[in-house]
Amino acid sequence: MKTIAIQGFEGSFHDIAAHGYFAGEDIRLICCATFEQVFENIRRSPDIVGLVAIENTIAGSLLHNYELLRDSGTTVAGEYKLRISHCICCLPEDSWETVAEVHSHPVALMQCRGFLANHPELKAVEAEDTAGSAKFIAENKCRGWAAICSRQAAEMYGMKVLEDQIEDNKHNFTRFLVVATPGREGMLRTCRETDKASLVFSLPHEEGSLSQVLSILSFYKINLTKIQSLPIIGHEWEYMFYVDVVYNSATRFCQCVDAIMPLTKELKILGEYRHDGTNPTI
Amino acid sequence: MKTIAIQGFEGSFHDIAAHGYFAGEDIRLICCATFEQVFENIRRSPDIVGLVAIENTIAGSLLHNYELLRDSGTTVAGEYKLRISHCICCLPEDSWETVAEVHSHPVALMQCRGFLANHPELKAVEAEDTAGSAKFIAENKCRGWAAICSRQAAEMYGMKVLEDQIEDNKHNFTRFLVVATPGREGMLRTCRETDKASLVFSLPHEEGSLSQVLSILSFYKINLTKIQSLPIIGHEWEYMFYVDVVYNSATRFCQCVDAIMPLTKELKILGEYRHDGTNPTI
């Protein structure tokens, strides 16, 4: 049995993603209040695996999770892409007529902005978690309160779904990373070769330094699927680059890393894994 | 007198940025509830100028504003960088002992997460705006409610500051763009030459296509200060790239744009302007 640390409660999108990635396996969840706690769990028990959201087609990258990933020393062992759909739910004895507040995570509230604009009678209240809001309302019998969460969470906590698929944009996917203690990621892998990697590096602000690195990637036939620059706080004109690449040959990828190493600073391979091709783009 | 459309109320960070950028000039604000309304104002009255947040050192890029900017057909005429600092404030007759809820914009609540974790007695409530929360509480005499907003907004609405500088990370800067109807940006410029530009383009997912474009930028001595890839929804393996560059010669920049044009798709210059060097990095 594998133990998976996630941020959020049972029924959260992290829970759904964990069960999706480890489909058919026996898993036990550790539900954490924060992403920091997910990484802290892995640090204390190297057999624990983490699953963390890293980007969303609407909200963009979770920059803070990139930092946690880089600072934690964990390695990326896999990715999973999940279609995000929200519903609004309340206690079975409540209805549209009696609901006055809606509780959810700020990102979920933001993703349902259009829906909320059409319901000015609902006061939006920020909560720690989507599923956690449903759980709280169910357990504390909060009359007049609604939650925005997954349909699975609503059903799990015995809540009544008032409306389903209330997210503004249906092209709403979140990409999750499976993170593990280096050396332990083997237990997560079948024998298949990797075909994707996440890297982070910085560059001196010399003319064309990024162009040189990308040229070498191109010579080695390593393809970018994501690039994001982040200014390094306090170092004017210096940047961190978070890059995802896909490749056909893991050997070629290793050779390419050797080739770009001297041109970069603080190059770190965050992990090599199999890309999730089940859902389009991210 | 110039008319500036901003998102948010008087006292908001957009207001502070507008007065900072147009320091010494006579300006009139149009306070909009949404960024969409800012662009709608410019569309209807070409003499109206907009000021919109585009990225923050902590929260990252406002991807939706990039889309609005691209779709609106407006041009970027300038940038302004502002240090973001939040305070918590309440009615003069309230105090730490009597305050139970804190209202603010979800991004501000997120930026004060550490502070809020230390005050579990405060219920965080999502609102449309930081300054707007202070205004609402002041005007409606909401006993027991606090707002998170700028010190300026707290003072403007006669609120009592309970604690200042409550943001978790003091390296909190927001970069704003001044946007205008093409052809009208002249009124915003002194005769100084431009030295920065924002571009957006897409690339076919051919090996090394980004590397080719960046090589040409490098040959022309055009320096990147930001690059961000965004997957194009529904087009697997195709990406939009938002790129900011700085340069010494506007002529050289124009020649470079001509040189990369044939290698890109849907290349659009979002604007050429003077870079704001008053604050470090973004």
CSV table of C-alpha atoms in Angstrom, one decimal, chain B residues 1-278:
chain,number,residue,atom,x,y,z
B,1,MET,CA,-6.8,66.6,-18.2
B,2,LYS,CA,-6.4,62.9,-18.8
B,3,THR,CA,-9.1,60.3,-18.0
B,4,ILE,CA,-7.7,57.0,-16.7
B,5,ALA,CA,-9.9,53.9,-16.4
B,6,ILE,CA,-8.7,51.6,-13.6
B,7,GLN,CA,-10.0,48.4,-12.0
B,8,GLY,CA,-10.9,49.1,-8.4
B,9,PHE,CA,-12.0,52.0,-6.2
B,10,GLU,CA,-10.3,55.2,-5.2
B,11,GLY,CA,-7.5,54.2,-2.8
B,12,SER,CA,-6.8,50.9,-4.7
B,13,PHE,CA,-3.3,50.0,-5.9
B,14,HIS,CA,-4.5,50.9,-9.4
B,15,ASP,CA,-5.3,54.4,-8.2
B,16,ILE,CA,-1.9,54.7,-6.5
B,17,ALA,CA,-0.2,53.5,-9.6
B,18,ALA,CA,-2.2,55.9,-11.8
B,19,HIS,CA,-1.2,58.9,-9.7
B,20,GLY,CA,2.4,57.6,-9.6
B,21,TYR,CA,2.7,57.2,-13.4
B,22,PHE,CA,1.0,60.5,-14.1
B,23,ALA,CA,2.6,62.4,-11.2
B,24,GLY,CA,2.2,66.1,-11.6
B,25,GLU,CA,-0.6,65.8,-14.1
B,26,ASP,CA,-4.2,66.5,-13.7
B,27,ILE,CA,-6.0,63.2,-14.0
B,28,ARG,CA,-9.6,62.0,-13.6
B,29,LEU,CA,-10.3,58.3,-12.7
B,30,ILE,CA,-13.0,56.0,-14.0
B,31,CYS,CA,-13.3,53.3,-11.4
B,32,CYS,CA,-14.4,50.0,-13.0
B,33,ALA,CA,-15.5,46.8,-11.3
B,34,THR,CA,-13.7,44.5,-13.8
B,35,PHE,CA,-10.8,44.6,-16.2
B,36,GLU,CA,-13.2,43.9,-19.0
B,37,GLN,CA,-14.9,47.2,-18.2
B,38,VAL,CA,-11.6,49.1,-18.3
B,39,PHE,CA,-11.1,47.9,-21.9
B,40,GLU,CA,-14.7,48.5,-22.8
B,41,ASN,CA,-14.3,52.2,-21.6
B,42,ILE,CA,-11.3,52.6,-23.9
B,43,ARG,CA,-13.1,51.0,-26.8
B,44,ARG,CA,-16.1,53.4,-26.4
B,45,SER,CA,-14.0,56.6,-25.9
B,46,PRO,CA,-10.6,56.4,-27.6
B,47,ASP,CA,-9.3,59.3,-25.5
B,48,ILE,CA,-9.6,57.3,-22.3
B,49,VAL,CA,-6.4,55.6,-21.1
B,50,GLY,CA,-6.3,52.4,-19.1
B,51,LEU,CA,-4.0,51.2,-16.4
B,52,VAL,CA,-4.0,47.5,-15.7
B,53,ALA,CA,-1.9,45.2,-13.5
B,54,ILE,CA,-0.1,42.6,-15.6
B,55,GLU,CA,2.1,40.7,-13.1
B,56,ASN,CA,3.1,40.5,-9.5
B,57,THR,CA,6.4,39.2,-8.0
B,58,ILE,CA,4.4,36.8,-5.7
B,59,ALA,CA,1.3,36.0,-7.6
B,60,GLY,CA,2.8,35.8,-11.0
B,61,SER,CA,1.2,36.9,-14.3
B,62,LEU,CA,-2.4,38.0,-14.7
B,63,LEU,CA,-2.9,35.7,-17.7
B,64,HIS,CA,-6.4,36.9,-18.2
B,65,ASN,CA,-5.2,40.5,-18.6
B,66,TYR,CA,-2.8,39.4,-21.3
B,67,GLU,CA,-5.7,38.0,-23.2
B,68,LEU,CA,-7.8,41.1,-22.7
B,69,LEU,CA,-4.9,43.2,-23.9
B,70,ARG,CA,-4.3,41.1,-27.0
B,71,ASP,CA,-8.0,40.9,-27.9
B,72,SER,CA,-8.8,44.6,-27.2
B,73,GLY,CA,-6.5,45.9,-29.9
B,74,THR,CA,-5.2,48.5,-27.5
B,75,THR,CA,-1.5,49.3,-27.4
B,76,VAL,CA,0.9,49.5,-24.4
B,77,ALA,CA,2.2,53.0,-23.9
B,78,GLY,CA,4.0,52.6,-20.6
B,79,GLU,CA,4.7,50.6,-17.5
B,80,TYR,CA,4.8,51.4,-13.8
B,81,LYS,CA,6.1,49.3,-10.9
B,82,LEU,CA,4.6,49.6,-7.5
B,83,ARG,CA,5.7,48.2,-4.1
B,84,ILE,CA,2.5,46.5,-2.7
B,85,SER,CA,2.0,46.8,1.1
B,86,HIS,CA,-1.2,45.9,2.9
B,87,CYS,CA,-2.6,47.0,6.2
B,88,ILE,CA,-5.6,45.7,8.2
B,89,CYS,CA,-8.1,48.4,9.2
B,90,CYS,CA,-11.5,48.7,10.8
B,91,LEU,CA,-14.0,51.4,12.0
B,92,PRO,CA,-12.4,53.8,14.6
B,93,GLU,CA,-14.8,52.4,17.3
B,94,ASP,CA,-13.7,48.8,16.6
B,95,SER,CA,-10.5,47.1,17.9
B,96,TRP,CA,-8.7,43.7,17.8
B,97,GLU,CA,-11.1,42.6,20.5
B,98,THR,CA,-14.2,43.3,18.4
B,99,VAL,CA,-13.2,42.4,14.9
B,100,ALA,CA,-14.4,39.0,13.6
B,101,GLU,CA,-14.3,39.2,9.8
B,102,VAL,CA,-11.8,40.5,7.4
B,103,HIS,CA,-12.8,41.4,3.8
B,104,SER,CA,-10.5,41.9,0.8
B,105,HIS,CA,-9.7,40.8,-2.7
B,106,PRO,CA,-8.7,37.2,-2.9
B,107,VAL,CA,-5.2,38.0,-4.1
B,108,ALA,CA,-4.6,40.3,-1.1
B,109,LEU,CA,-6.0,37.7,1.2
B,110,MET,CA,-3.5,35.2,-0.3
B,111,GLN,CA,-0.6,37.7,0.0
B,112,CYS,CA,-1.4,38.0,3.8
B,113,ARG,CA,-1.8,34.2,4.3
B,114,GLY,CA,0.8,34.1,7.1
B,115,PHE,CA,-0.8,37.0,8.9
B,116,LEU,CA,-4.3,35.3,8.6
B,117,ALA,CA,-2.9,32.0,9.9
B,118,ASN,CA,-1.8,33.8,13.0
B,119,HIS,CA,-5.3,35.2,13.4
B,120,PRO,CA,-7.6,32.2,13.2
B,121,GLU,CA,-10.3,34.2,15.0
B,122,LEU,CA,-10.7,36.3,11.8
B,123,LYS,CA,-13.0,34.9,9.1
B,124,ALA,CA,-11.6,35.8,5.7
B,125,VAL,CA,-14.3,36.9,3.3
B,126,GLU,CA,-13.7,37.4,-0.4
B,127,ALA,CA,-14.6,40.8,-1.8
B,128,GLU,CA,-14.2,42.5,-5.2
B,129,ASP,CA,-11.6,45.0,-4.2
B,130,THR,CA,-9.2,46.0,-1.4
B,131,ALA,CA,-10.0,49.7,-1.2
B,132,GLY,CA,-13.7,48.8,-1.9
B,133,SER,CA,-13.8,46.7,1.2
B,134,ALA,CA,-12.6,49.6,3.3
B,135,LYS,CA,-15.1,52.0,1.6
B,136,PHE,CA,-18.0,49.6,2.2
B,137,ILE,CA,-17.2,49.1,5.8
B,138,ALA,CA,-16.8,52.9,6.4
B,139,GLU,CA,-20.0,53.8,4.6
B,140,ASN,CA,-22.2,51.0,6.0
B,141,LYS,CA,-20.7,51.3,9.5
B,142,CYS,CA,-20.1,47.5,9.6
B,143,ARG,CA,-19.1,46.9,13.2
B,144,GLY,CA,-16.8,43.9,13.7
B,145,TRP,CA,-15.6,43.9,10.1
B,146,ALA,CA,-12.0,44.6,9.0
B,147,ALA,CA,-10.5,45.2,5.5
B,148,ILE,CA,-7.1,44.5,4.1
B,149,CYS,CA,-6.1,47.3,1.8
B,150,SER,CA,-3.4,50.0,1.3
B,151,ARG,CA,-2.7,52.4,4.1
B,152,GLN,CA,-3.7,55.2,1.7
B,153,ALA,CA,-7.2,53.6,1.3
B,154,ALA,CA,-7.6,53.1,5.0
B,155,GLU,CA,-6.8,56.8,5.6
B,156,MET,CA,-9.0,57.9,2.6
B,157,TYR,CA,-12.0,56.2,4.2
B,158,GLY,CA,-11.3,57.3,7.8
B,159,MET,CA,-10.5,53.7,8.9
B,160,LYS,CA,-8.3,52.8,11.9
B,161,VAL,CA,-5.2,50.9,11.0
B,162,LEU,CA,-4.8,47.9,13.3
B,163,GLU,CA,-1.5,46.7,11.8
B,164,ASP,CA,0.5,47.9,8.8
B,165,GLN,CA,2.7,45.9,6.4
B,166,ILE,CA,1.0,42.6,7.0
B,167,GLU,CA,1.9,41.1,3.6
B,168,ASP,CA,4.0,37.9,4.0
B,169,ASN,CA,6.7,38.8,1.5
B,170,LYS,CA,8.1,42.3,1.5
B,171,HIS,CA,9.4,41.8,-2.1
B,172,ASN,CA,5.9,42.4,-3.3
B,173,PHE,CA,5.8,44.5,-6.5
B,174,THR,CA,3.1,44.8,-9.1
B,175,ARG,CA,3.9,45.9,-12.7
B,176,PHE,CA,1.1,47.9,-14.3
B,177,LEU,CA,0.7,48.6,-18.0
B,178,VAL,CA,-0.7,51.9,-19.4
B,179,VAL,CA,-2.9,51.0,-22.4
B,180,ALA,CA,-4.3,53.2,-25.0
B,181,THR,CA,-6.1,53.3,-28.4
B,182,PRO,CA,-3.5,52.9,-31.1
B,183,GLY,CA,-2.6,56.3,-32.6
B,184,ARG,CA,-3.5,58.0,-29.3
B,185,GLU,CA,-0.5,56.8,-27.3
B,186,GLY,CA,1.4,59.9,-28.5
B,187,MET,CA,-0.4,62.0,-25.9
B,188,LEU,CA,1.1,59.8,-23.2
B,189,ARG,CA,4.7,60.1,-24.3
B,190,THR,CA,7.3,62.6,-24.0
B,191,CYS,CA,9.6,62.7,-27.0
B,192,ARG,CA,11.9,60.1,-25.5
B,193,GLU,CA,12.7,57.0,-27.6
B,194,THR,CA,11.2,53.7,-26.5
B,195,ASP,CA,13.5,51.1,-25.0
B,196,LYS,CA,11.1,48.2,-24.1
B,197,ALA,CA,8.4,46.3,-25.9
B,198,SER,CA,5.8,43.6,-25.3
B,199,LEU,CA,5.2,41.0,-28.0
B,200,VAL,CA,3.0,38.0,-28.3
B,201,PHE,CA,3.3,35.3,-31.0
B,202,SER,CA,2.6,31.7,-31.5
B,203,LEU,CA,4.8,29.0,-33.0
B,204,PRO,CA,4.1,25.8,-34.7
B,205,HIS,CA,5.4,23.0,-32.5
B,206,GLU,CA,8.4,22.3,-34.8
B,207,GLU,CA,11.6,21.4,-33.2
B,208,GLY,CA,13.7,24.4,-32.2
B,209,SER,CA,11.2,27.0,-33.5
B,210,LEU,CA,11.5,29.1,-30.2
B,211,SER,CA,15.2,28.7,-30.3
B,212,GLN,CA,15.3,30.2,-33.8
B,213,VAL,CA,13.3,33.2,-32.8
B,214,LEU,CA,15.4,33.8,-29.7
B,215,SER,CA,18.6,33.4,-31.7
B,216,ILE,CA,17.5,36.2,-34.0
B,217,LEU,CA,16.6,38.4,-31.0
B,218,SER,CA,20.1,37.7,-29.7
B,219,PHE,CA,21.8,38.5,-33.1
B,220,TYR,CA,20.0,41.9,-33.1
B,221,LYS,CA,21.1,42.5,-29.4
B,222,ILE,CA,17.5,42.6,-28.2
B,223,ASN,CA,17.3,41.3,-24.6
B,224,LEU,CA,14.5,39.3,-23.0
B,225,THR,CA,13.2,40.4,-19.6
B,226,LYS,CA,10.3,38.0,-19.6
B,227,ILE,CA,9.1,35.0,-21.4
B,228,GLN,CA,6.0,33.0,-20.7
B,229,SER,CA,4.5,30.2,-22.7
B,230,LEU,CA,0.8,29.5,-22.6
B,231,PRO,CA,-0.8,26.5,-24.3
B,232,ILE,CA,-3.4,27.4,-26.9
B,233,ILE,CA,-6.6,25.8,-25.7
B,234,GLY,CA,-7.7,23.1,-28.1
B,235,HIS,CA,-4.5,23.1,-30.2
B,236,GLU,CA,-2.3,20.4,-28.8
B,237,TRP,CA,1.4,21.2,-28.9
B,238,GLU,CA,0.8,24.8,-29.9
B,239,TYR,CA,1.7,27.7,-27.6
B,240,MET,CA,1.4,31.4,-27.3
B,241,PHE,CA,4.5,33.2,-26.1
B,242,TYR,CA,4.4,36.5,-24.2
B,243,VAL,CA,7.7,38.1,-24.4
B,244,ASP,CA,9.1,41.4,-23.0
B,245,VAL,CA,12.3,42.8,-24.5
B,246,VAL,CA,14.5,45.8,-23.9
B,247,TYR,CA,16.8,47.4,-26.4
B,248,ASN,CA,19.0,50.4,-27.1
B,249,SER,CA,17.8,51.2,-30.6
B,250,ALA,CA,14.1,51.4,-31.6
B,251,THR,CA,15.2,51.1,-35.2
B,252,ARG,CA,17.1,47.9,-34.5
B,253,PHE,CA,14.0,46.6,-32.7
B,254,CYS,CA,11.8,47.2,-35.8
B,255,GLN,CA,14.3,45.4,-38.0
B,256,CYS,CA,14.4,42.5,-35.6
B,257,VAL,CA,10.6,42.3,-35.7
B,258,ASP,CA,10.7,42.1,-39.5
B,259,ALA,CA,13.3,39.3,-39.2
B,260,ILE,CA,11.3,37.1,-36.8
B,261,MET,CA,7.9,37.7,-38.5
B,262,PRO,CA,8.2,34.9,-41.1
B,263,LEU,CA,9.2,32.4,-38.4
B,264,THR,CA,6.2,33.2,-36.1
B,265,LYS,CA,2.4,33.0,-36.4
B,266,GLU,CA,0.1,35.8,-35.3
B,267,LEU,CA,3.0,38.0,-34.2
B,268,LYS,CA,1.6,41.1,-32.5
B,269,ILE,CA,3.5,44.0,-30.9
B,270,LEU,CA,1.4,44.8,-27.8
B,271,GLY,CA,3.3,48.1,-27.5
B,272,GLU,CA,6.6,49.9,-27.4
B,273,TYR,CA,7.3,52.1,-24.3
B,274,ARG,CA,9.9,53.3,-21.8
B,275,HIS,CA,10.9,50.7,-19.2
B,276,ASP,CA,10.3,51.7,-15.5
B,277,GLY,CA,13.7,51.4,-13.9
B,278,THR,CA,12.7,52.8,-10.5
